[in-house]
Amino acid sequence: RRTVDRNSEASDATYAKLGSSLYLLGQHQAAHNYLSQTSTNATGAFILGLACVSMDRFEEATEHFTNAANLGYDVVDCELQRVGSLRLSGQREDAEAALKKIASKAVSRADYSFQMGCILADKGDTLGGIEYFERAVDMDPHHTRALFWLAGENARHGNDEEAIRLYEQALSSPPLYIGALLNLGLLYEDANRLDQAAFCFRRVLETEPTHQRARLYLKDIDASEGMFYDEDSVKAEQKR
């Protein structure tokens, strides 16, 4: 990264590659810093949009997806992501209209099923949403956001083992999803799998050192492990 920082003449492709790598590692602000320096790289513009979505900058994301399409990135992929950023910004009717407009070209893609699932879930049709999320995972077994949604739904209904499996599947390939790591860590903690829970929270802190919730959860685990140690010591003393 230092080499690129010092080279003011670095090409768009170099910034795009570095920014994309940082995005996959879950370092969204750092990715944004590099990707925003590209002006002609279609992939860079697309990943910049994804980074903005991850930081809840939905209106900016919409602009980048449009720009990526204009630069030559897959138009349907760009429009599907634009649908998502519109929906997340509260423009649900516009998102649904845009999704219907590209349905004939997009229906065979996992992201189409995911966006349809989100729209149905937003309308309160949870079962309809689940059907589309499952369809998205059938098309793409590593569709992080669909897996995240399904894992959360299972956790809400007390199906913790299935939720753990789905979160693990969501995290088995990049990009790194901080929300999945946090939720998986909490499920591990509930199952008394403290080492695995601690690993999840430490992984979050490696990516976002100021993440307060991860730091708090990790402190809770340290306290719990200390308590177990004290109880074991008392029992050992009593046997003497």
GROMACS .gro file of C-alpha atoms in nm:
model
  240
    1ARG     CA    1   0.000   0.000   0.000
    2ARG     CA    2   0.286   0.242   0.075
    3THR     CA    3   0.421   0.205  -0.278
    4VAL     CA    4   0.093   0.317  -0.424
    5ASP     CA    5   0.055   0.599  -0.171
    6ARG     CA    6   0.387   0.746  -0.278
    7ASN     CA    7   0.324   0.709  -0.651
    8SER     CA    8   0.104   0.994  -0.764
    9GLU     CA    9   0.103   0.851  -1.118
   10ALA     CA   10  -0.039   0.513  -1.023
   11SER     CA   11  -0.280   0.389  -1.287
   12ASP     CA   12  -0.654   0.349  -1.239
   13ALA     CA   13  -0.604  -0.027  -1.268
   14THR     CA   14  -0.359  -0.028  -0.976
   15TYR     CA   15  -0.591   0.171  -0.753
   16ALA     CA   16  -0.882  -0.051  -0.857
   17LYS     CA   17  -0.693  -0.372  -0.772
   18LEU     CA   18  -0.579  -0.244  -0.435
   19GLY     CA   19  -0.918  -0.101  -0.346
   20SER     CA   20  -1.094  -0.420  -0.451
   21SER     CA   21  -0.859  -0.628  -0.233
   22LEU     CA   22  -0.928  -0.405   0.067
   23TYR     CA   23  -1.302  -0.435   0.005
   24LEU     CA   24  -1.278  -0.816   0.006
   25LEU     CA   25  -1.097  -0.795   0.340
   26GLY     CA   26  -1.380  -0.589   0.487
   27GLN     CA   27  -1.179  -0.265   0.503
   28HIS     CA   28  -1.445  -0.054   0.339
   29GLN     CA   29  -1.322   0.297   0.417
   30ALA     CA   30  -0.970   0.217   0.302
   31ALA     CA   31  -1.114   0.059  -0.012
   32HIS     CA   32  -1.320   0.372  -0.074
   33ASN     CA   33  -1.012   0.592  -0.038
   34TYR     CA   34  -0.833   0.411  -0.322
   35LEU     CA   35  -1.128   0.333  -0.546
   36SER     CA   36  -1.249   0.693  -0.541
   37GLN     CA   37  -0.921   0.784  -0.713
   38THR     CA   38  -1.013   0.582  -1.021
   39SER     CA   39  -1.201   0.751  -1.304
   40THR     CA   40  -1.195   0.512  -1.601
   41ASN     CA   41  -1.194   0.164  -1.444
   42ALA     CA   42  -1.533  -0.007  -1.465
   43THR     CA   43  -1.455  -0.273  -1.203
   44GLY     CA   44  -1.320  -0.008  -0.968
   45ALA     CA   45  -1.641   0.193  -1.001
   46PHE     CA   46  -1.853  -0.115  -0.933
   47ILE     CA   47  -1.658  -0.220  -0.623
   48LEU     CA   48  -1.666   0.142  -0.505
   49GLY     CA   49  -2.045   0.118  -0.514
   50LEU     CA   50  -2.034  -0.201  -0.306
   51ALA     CA   51  -1.803  -0.035  -0.054
   52CYS     CA   52  -2.046   0.256  -0.024
   53VAL     CA   53  -2.335   0.018   0.041
   54SER     CA   54  -2.130  -0.146   0.317
   55MET     CA   55  -2.088   0.198   0.477
   56ASP     CA   56  -2.460   0.286   0.439
   57ARG     CA   57  -2.382   0.552   0.178
   58PHE     CA   58  -2.663   0.439  -0.048
   59GLU     CA   59  -2.717   0.746  -0.264
   60GLU     CA   60  -2.347   0.762  -0.348
   61ALA     CA   61  -2.353   0.389  -0.423
   62THR     CA   62  -2.634   0.437  -0.674
   63GLU     CA   63  -2.424   0.691  -0.864
   64HIS     CA   64  -2.122   0.459  -0.875
   65PHE     CA   65  -2.324   0.165  -1.009
   66THR     CA   66  -2.460   0.388  -1.286
   67ASN     CA   67  -2.108   0.507  -1.360
   68ALA     CA   68  -1.975   0.149  -1.368
   69ALA     CA   69  -2.236   0.056  -1.630
   70ASN     CA   70  -2.143   0.358  -1.840
   71LEU     CA   71  -1.776   0.254  -1.820
   72GLY     CA   72  -1.856  -0.093  -1.952
   73TYR     CA   73  -1.926  -0.311  -1.648
   74ASP     CA   74  -2.205  -0.570  -1.683
   75VAL     CA   75  -2.520  -0.359  -1.712
   76VAL     CA   76  -2.750  -0.613  -1.544
   77ASP     CA   77  -2.516  -0.658  -1.246
   78CYS     CA   78  -2.495  -0.281  -1.207
   79GLU     CA   79  -2.870  -0.241  -1.224
   80LEU     CA   80  -2.928  -0.518  -0.967
   81GLN     CA   81  -2.691  -0.346  -0.726
   82ARG     CA   82  -2.853  -0.011  -0.799
   83VAL     CA   83  -3.189  -0.168  -0.710
   84GLY     CA   84  -3.043  -0.271  -0.377
   85SER     CA   85  -2.904   0.073  -0.298
   86LEU     CA   86  -3.237   0.235  -0.393
   87ARG     CA   87  -3.423  -0.004  -0.164
   88LEU     CA   88  -3.184   0.053   0.125
   89SER     CA   89  -3.214   0.429   0.088
   90GLY     CA   90  -3.590   0.400   0.136
   91GLN     CA   91  -3.692   0.428  -0.230
   92ARG     CA   92  -3.869   0.093  -0.231
   93GLU     CA   93  -4.122   0.165  -0.504
   94ASP     CA   94  -3.847   0.287  -0.738
   95ALA     CA   95  -3.639  -0.021  -0.653
   96GLU     CA   96  -3.926  -0.258  -0.729
   97ALA     CA   97  -4.003  -0.081  -1.057
   98ALA     CA   98  -3.637  -0.098  -1.163
   99LEU     CA   99  -3.620  -0.468  -1.076
  100LYS     CA  100  -3.931  -0.547  -1.280
  101LYS     CA  101  -3.785  -0.357  -1.574
  102ILE     CA  102  -3.483  -0.588  -1.596
  103ALA     CA  103  -3.657  -0.909  -1.487
  104SER     CA  104  -3.634  -1.083  -1.826
  105LYS     CA  105  -3.256  -1.032  -1.838
  106ALA     CA  106  -3.183  -1.084  -1.468
  107VAL     CA  107  -3.412  -1.363  -1.352
  108SER     CA  108  -3.143  -1.631  -1.391
  109ARG     CA  109  -2.901  -1.445  -1.159
  110ALA     CA  110  -2.868  -1.502  -0.786
  111ASP     CA  111  -2.876  -1.129  -0.714
  112TYR     CA  112  -3.216  -1.099  -0.880
  113SER     CA  113  -3.359  -1.359  -0.643
  114PHE     CA  114  -3.189  -1.186  -0.351
  115GLN     CA  115  -3.336  -0.846  -0.439
  116MET     CA  116  -3.680  -0.999  -0.490
  117GLY     CA  117  -3.649  -1.166  -0.151
  118CYS     CA  118  -3.560  -0.834   0.012
  119ILE     CA  119  -3.853  -0.655  -0.150
  120LEU     CA  120  -4.097  -0.925  -0.036
  121ALA     CA  121  -3.950  -0.927   0.315
  122ASP     CA  122  -3.980  -0.547   0.331
  123LYS     CA  123  -4.349  -0.587   0.248
  124GLY     CA  124  -4.392  -0.832   0.535
  125ASP     CA  125  -4.400  -1.146   0.320
  126THR     CA  126  -4.129  -1.330   0.512
  127LEU     CA  127  -4.206  -1.674   0.367
  128GLY     CA  128  -4.196  -1.536   0.014
  129GLY     CA  129  -3.866  -1.368   0.095
  130ILE     CA  130  -3.719  -1.691   0.232
  131GLU     CA  131  -3.814  -1.874  -0.088
  132TYR     CA  132  -3.621  -1.623  -0.298
  133PHE     CA  133  -3.322  -1.619  -0.061
  134GLU     CA  134  -3.303  -1.997  -0.080
  135ARG     CA  135  -3.324  -1.973  -0.457
  136ALA     CA  136  -3.034  -1.725  -0.455
  137VAL     CA  137  -2.823  -1.968  -0.249
  138ASP     CA  138  -2.913  -2.253  -0.485
  139MET     CA  139  -2.775  -2.043  -0.771
  140ASP     CA  140  -2.474  -1.920  -0.573
  141PRO     CA  141  -2.383  -2.123  -0.261
  142HIS     CA  142  -2.159  -1.838  -0.144
  143HIS     CA  143  -2.411  -1.556  -0.179
  144THR     CA  144  -2.314  -1.381   0.145
  145ARG     CA  145  -2.616  -1.156   0.187
  146ALA     CA  146  -2.875  -1.426   0.116
  147LEU     CA  147  -2.696  -1.664   0.355
  148PHE     CA  148  -2.682  -1.386   0.616
  149TRP     CA  149  -3.056  -1.327   0.589
  150LEU     CA  150  -3.138  -1.700   0.611
  151ALA     CA  151  -2.902  -1.743   0.908
  152GLY     CA  152  -3.069  -1.457   1.092
  153GLU     CA  153  -3.414  -1.601   1.028
  154ASN     CA  154  -3.306  -1.940   1.165
  155ALA     CA  155  -3.153  -1.775   1.472
  156ARG     CA  156  -3.477  -1.585   1.538
  157HIS     CA  157  -3.665  -1.915   1.543
  158GLY     CA  158  -3.417  -2.087   1.774
  159ASN     CA  159  -3.252  -2.298   1.504
  160ASP     CA  160  -2.904  -2.208   1.627
  161GLU     CA  161  -2.714  -2.496   1.471
  162GLU     CA  162  -2.856  -2.424   1.126
  163ALA     CA  163  -2.788  -2.053   1.177
  164ILE     CA  164  -2.425  -2.132   1.267
  165ARG     CA  165  -2.390  -2.347   0.955
  166LEU     CA  166  -2.527  -2.070   0.733
  167TYR     CA  167  -2.308  -1.799   0.888
  168GLU     CA  168  -2.004  -2.026   0.846
  169GLN     CA  169  -2.100  -2.079   0.482
  170ALA     CA  170  -2.141  -1.704   0.433
  171LEU     CA  171  -1.790  -1.647   0.570
  172SER     CA  172  -1.625  -1.927   0.372
  173SER     CA  173  -1.536  -1.692   0.085
  174PRO     CA  174  -1.480  -1.316   0.047
  175PRO     CA  175  -1.596  -1.050   0.088
  176LEU     CA  176  -1.566  -1.049   0.468
  177TYR     CA  177  -1.901  -0.962   0.623
  178ILE     CA  178  -1.860  -0.803   0.966
  179GLY     CA  179  -2.224  -0.858   1.059
  180ALA     CA  180  -2.193  -1.231   0.992
  181LEU     CA  181  -1.878  -1.252   1.206
  182LEU     CA  182  -2.046  -1.076   1.497
  183ASN     CA  183  -2.361  -1.286   1.485
  184LEU     CA  184  -2.165  -1.608   1.447
  185GLY     CA  185  -1.951  -1.512   1.745
  186LEU     CA  186  -2.262  -1.455   1.958
  187LEU     CA  187  -2.407  -1.792   1.858
  188TYR     CA  188  -2.076  -1.962   1.941
  189GLU     CA  189  -2.081  -1.786   2.279
  190ASP     CA  190  -2.437  -1.904   2.349
  191ALA     CA  191  -2.324  -2.258   2.264
  192ASN     CA  192  -2.030  -2.220   2.505
  193ARG     CA  193  -1.784  -2.246   2.216
  194LEU     CA  194  -1.585  -1.960   2.364
  195ASP     CA  195  -1.260  -2.004   2.170
  196GLN     CA  196  -1.446  -1.987   1.841
  197ALA     CA  197  -1.650  -1.689   1.959
  198ALA     CA  198  -1.336  -1.504   2.065
  199PHE     CA  199  -1.179  -1.574   1.725
  200CYS     CA  200  -1.477  -1.410   1.552
  201PHE     CA  201  -1.462  -1.097   1.767
  202ARG     CA  202  -1.084  -1.068   1.730
  203ARG     CA  203  -1.123  -1.100   1.353
  204VAL     CA  204  -1.368  -0.810   1.357
  205LEU     CA  205  -1.122  -0.600   1.558
  206GLU     CA  206  -0.843  -0.681   1.316
  207THR     CA  207  -1.055  -0.528   1.043
  208GLU     CA  208  -1.213  -0.248   1.247
  209PRO     CA  209  -0.997  -0.180   1.558
  210THR     CA  210  -1.249   0.070   1.697
  211HIS     CA  211  -1.551  -0.163   1.675
  212GLN     CA  212  -1.705  -0.116   2.020
  213ARG     CA  213  -1.946  -0.409   2.018
  214ALA     CA  214  -1.677  -0.659   1.921
  215ARG     CA  215  -1.449  -0.524   2.193
  216LEU     CA  216  -1.728  -0.551   2.451
  217TYR     CA  217  -1.817  -0.907   2.348
  218LEU     CA  218  -1.453  -1.009   2.369
  219LYS     CA  219  -1.428  -0.864   2.721
  220ASP     CA  220  -1.736  -1.065   2.820
  221ILE     CA  221  -1.569  -1.384   2.699
  222ASP     CA  222  -1.248  -1.304   2.887
  223ALA     CA  223  -1.456  -1.249   3.202
  224SER     CA  224  -1.643  -1.576   3.149
  225GLU     CA  225  -1.321  -1.771   3.099
  226GLY     CA  226  -1.185  -1.617   3.420
  227MET     CA  227  -1.499  -1.722   3.605
  228PHE     CA  228  -1.467  -2.081   3.479
  229TYR     CA  229  -1.104  -2.083   3.586
  230ASP     CA  230  -1.198  -1.966   3.935
  231GLU     CA  231  -1.468  -2.231   3.968
  232ASP     CA  232  -1.224  -2.503   3.863
  233SER     CA  233  -0.970  -2.377   4.117
  234VAL     CA  234  -1.228  -2.390   4.397
  235LYS     CA  235  -1.327  -2.744   4.305
  236ALA     CA  236  -0.964  -2.850   4.300
  237GLU     CA  237  -0.909  -2.698   4.643
  238GLN     CA  238  -1.214  -2.876   4.784
  239LYS     CA  239  -1.080  -3.214   4.670
  240ARG     CA  240  -0.753  -3.171   4.862
   0.00000   0.00000   0.00000
